[in-house]
Amino acid sequence: MAKNKDQSQKPLAQNKKASHDYFIEETYEAGIVLMGTEIKSLRTGRANLNDAFATVRNGEIFLNNLHISPFEQGNRHNPTDPTRARKLLLHKAQIAKLYGQSKQDGYSIVPLKIYVRNGYAKILIGLGKGKKQYDKRESAAKRDAQRDIQRALREKQKVAR
């Protein structure tokens, strides 16, 4: 049986707070180096991206504080720290670009979502500029206004029928 392409890119974990806290300017798709049964835990949706962040060290990029719970039916002799630093797989030019831009004031590398594509775990990371409190209020006001417009349009379409 062949899997549907849309189903294979369904997010296994998502950082919904990232778009609230950051203006995401660029996104990159990176592979994740996993050990043991971590991929099985990911596939069951036992990952948490909320406190995760990425750093560049020695020309390599690492994802910190990504919590992947241990797989219950896994090998008990293969203990791994659930929040260990995991290496991300990107091209050197992409890492250099991310490193240079993240060193600017207010920018950071933020993980957005984890998914499986072609059997490999991928993570979507973004270069984000932190929002101020008034930016967050402005974004919420725009979202509410858009929701009200959509609601009014739906009501108008119901009356027209």
CSV table of C-alpha atoms in Angstrom, one decimal:
chain,number,residue,atom,x,y,z
A,1,MET,CA,0.0,0.0,0.0
A,2,ALA,CA,1.3,3.4,-0.9
A,3,LYS,CA,0.9,6.2,1.6
A,4,ASN,CA,-0.7,9.5,0.6
A,5,LYS,CA,1.8,12.3,0.3
A,6,ASP,CA,-0.2,14.7,2.4
A,7,GLN,CA,-0.3,12.1,5.2
A,8,SER,CA,3.4,11.6,5.2
A,9,GLN,CA,4.1,15.3,5.8
A,10,LYS,CA,1.6,15.6,8.7
A,11,PRO,CA,3.4,17.3,11.6
A,12,LEU,CA,4.4,15.0,14.4
A,13,ALA,CA,5.1,17.9,16.7
A,14,GLN,CA,4.5,21.6,16.2
A,15,ASN,CA,5.7,24.8,17.9
A,16,LYS,CA,2.5,26.9,17.8
A,17,LYS,CA,3.9,29.5,20.1
A,18,ALA,CA,6.8,30.3,17.7
A,19,SER,CA,4.6,32.4,15.3
A,20,HIS,CA,3.2,34.3,18.4
A,21,ASP,CA,6.7,35.1,19.8
A,22,TYR,CA,8.7,35.6,16.6
A,23,PHE,CA,8.5,37.1,13.1
A,24,ILE,CA,9.6,34.1,11.0
A,25,GLU,CA,11.7,35.5,8.1
A,26,GLU,CA,13.2,32.4,6.5
A,27,THR,CA,12.6,28.7,6.9
A,28,TYR,CA,15.0,25.7,6.3
A,29,GLU,CA,14.3,22.0,6.3
A,30,ALA,CA,16.9,20.0,8.1
A,31,GLY,CA,17.4,16.3,9.0
A,32,ILE,CA,17.7,15.2,12.6
A,33,VAL,CA,20.3,12.7,13.9
A,34,LEU,CA,18.3,10.3,16.1
A,35,MET,CA,19.5,7.4,18.2
A,36,GLY,CA,17.9,4.1,19.0
A,37,THR,CA,14.1,4.1,19.2
A,38,GLU,CA,13.6,7.9,19.1
A,39,ILE,CA,12.1,7.7,15.6
A,40,LYS,CA,9.4,5.3,17.0
A,41,SER,CA,8.6,7.8,19.7
A,42,LEU,CA,8.4,10.6,17.2
A,43,ARG,CA,6.0,8.6,15.0
A,44,THR,CA,3.7,8.1,17.9
A,45,GLY,CA,3.7,11.8,18.5
A,46,ARG,CA,5.6,11.8,21.8
A,47,ALA,CA,7.8,14.9,21.1
A,48,ASN,CA,7.6,18.4,22.6
A,49,LEU,CA,9.0,21.4,20.7
A,50,ASN,CA,7.8,24.2,23.0
A,51,ASP,CA,11.1,25.0,24.8
A,52,ALA,CA,13.4,23.9,22.0
A,53,PHE,CA,16.0,26.2,20.3
A,54,ALA,CA,18.9,25.8,17.9
A,55,THR,CA,22.5,26.8,18.3
A,56,VAL,CA,25.6,26.8,16.1
A,57,ARG,CA,28.7,25.3,17.5
A,58,ASN,CA,32.0,24.5,15.7
A,59,GLY,CA,30.3,24.8,12.3
A,60,GLU,CA,27.5,22.4,13.2
A,61,ILE,CA,24.0,23.2,14.2
A,62,PHE,CA,22.4,21.5,17.3
A,63,LEU,CA,18.8,21.4,18.5
A,64,ASN,CA,18.6,21.8,22.3
A,65,ASN,CA,15.7,21.0,24.7
A,66,LEU,CA,13.7,19.0,22.2
A,67,HIS,CA,11.9,16.5,24.4
A,68,ILE,CA,11.4,13.0,22.9
A,69,SER,CA,9.9,10.6,25.4
A,70,PRO,CA,11.5,7.2,25.6
A,71,PHE,CA,9.7,4.5,23.6
A,72,GLU,CA,7.9,2.1,26.1
A,73,GLN,CA,8.4,-1.1,24.0
A,74,GLY,CA,12.0,-0.2,23.2
A,75,ASN,CA,15.3,-1.6,24.3
A,76,ARG,CA,15.7,-0.9,28.0
A,77,HIS,CA,19.5,-1.1,27.7
A,78,ASN,CA,19.5,1.9,25.3
A,79,PRO,CA,18.8,4.8,27.7
A,80,THR,CA,19.0,8.2,26.1
A,81,ASP,CA,18.4,11.6,27.7
A,82,PRO,CA,15.0,12.9,26.4
A,83,THR,CA,16.3,16.5,26.1
A,84,ARG,CA,19.8,15.8,24.8
A,85,ALA,CA,21.3,18.1,22.1
A,86,ARG,CA,20.5,16.6,18.7
A,87,LYS,CA,22.6,17.4,15.6
A,88,LEU,CA,20.7,18.9,12.6
A,89,LEU,CA,21.8,18.1,9.0
A,90,LEU,CA,22.2,21.2,6.8
A,91,HIS,CA,24.6,22.3,4.1
A,92,LYS,CA,27.6,24.3,5.3
A,93,ALA,CA,26.5,27.4,3.4
A,94,GLN,CA,23.1,27.2,5.1
A,95,ILE,CA,24.7,26.9,8.5
A,96,ALA,CA,27.0,29.8,7.8
A,97,LYS,CA,24.1,32.0,6.7
A,98,LEU,CA,22.0,31.0,9.7
A,99,TYR,CA,25.0,31.6,12.1
A,100,GLY,CA,25.6,35.1,10.6
A,101,GLN,CA,22.0,36.1,10.8
A,102,SER,CA,21.4,34.7,14.2
A,103,LYS,CA,24.3,36.8,15.7
A,104,GLN,CA,22.4,39.9,14.8
A,105,ASP,CA,20.5,41.5,17.8
A,106,GLY,CA,17.1,40.0,18.3
A,107,TYR,CA,17.4,37.1,16.0
A,108,SER,CA,17.3,33.4,16.9
A,109,ILE,CA,16.9,30.0,15.3
A,110,VAL,CA,13.5,28.6,16.2
A,111,PRO,CA,12.2,25.0,15.5
A,112,LEU,CA,8.7,25.2,13.9
A,113,LYS,CA,7.6,21.6,13.3
A,114,ILE,CA,8.8,18.0,13.0
A,115,TYR,CA,7.5,15.6,10.3
A,116,VAL,CA,8.5,12.5,8.4
A,117,ARG,CA,9.3,12.7,4.7
A,118,ASN,CA,10.4,9.7,2.6
A,119,GLY,CA,11.0,7.8,5.8
A,120,TYR,CA,13.3,10.4,7.4
A,121,ALA,CA,12.6,12.7,10.3
A,122,LYS,CA,12.8,16.3,9.2
A,123,ILE,CA,12.5,19.5,11.1
A,124,LEU,CA,11.5,22.9,9.8
A,125,ILE,CA,13.5,25.6,11.5
A,126,GLY,CA,13.1,29.3,11.0
A,127,LEU,CA,15.1,32.4,11.5
A,128,GLY,CA,13.0,34.5,13.8
A,129,LYS,CA,13.1,38.0,15.1
A,130,GLY,CA,11.6,38.4,18.5
A,131,LYS,CA,8.3,40.3,18.8
A,132,LYS,CA,7.8,43.0,21.3
A,133,GLN,CA,4.6,43.0,23.5
A,134,TYR,CA,2.9,45.6,21.3
A,135,ASP,CA,3.6,43.5,18.2
A,136,LYS,CA,1.9,40.5,19.8
A,137,ARG,CA,-1.2,42.6,20.6
A,138,GLU,CA,-1.2,44.0,17.0
A,139,SER,CA,-1.0,40.4,15.6
A,140,ALA,CA,-3.9,39.3,17.8
A,141,ALA,CA,-6.0,42.3,16.8
A,142,LYS,CA,-5.4,41.6,13.1
A,143,ARG,CA,-6.3,37.9,13.6
A,144,ASP,CA,-9.5,38.9,15.4
A,145,ALA,CA,-10.4,41.4,12.7
A,146,GLN,CA,-9.8,38.8,9.9
A,147,ARG,CA,-12.0,36.3,11.8
A,148,ASP,CA,-14.8,38.9,12.1
A,149,ILE,CA,-14.6,39.6,8.4
A,150,GLN,CA,-14.8,35.9,7.5
A,151,ARG,CA,-17.8,35.4,9.9
A,152,ALA,CA,-19.6,38.4,8.3
A,153,LEU,CA,-19.0,37.0,4.8
A,154,ARG,CA,-20.3,33.6,5.8
A,155,GLU,CA,-23.5,35.2,7.3
A,156,LYS,CA,-24.0,37.2,4.1
A,157,GLN,CA,-23.7,34.1,2.0
A,158,LYS,CA,-26.3,32.3,4.2
A,159,VAL,CA,-28.7,35.2,3.7
A,160,ALA,CA,-28.2,35.3,0.0
A,161,ARG,CA,-29.2,31.7,-0.4
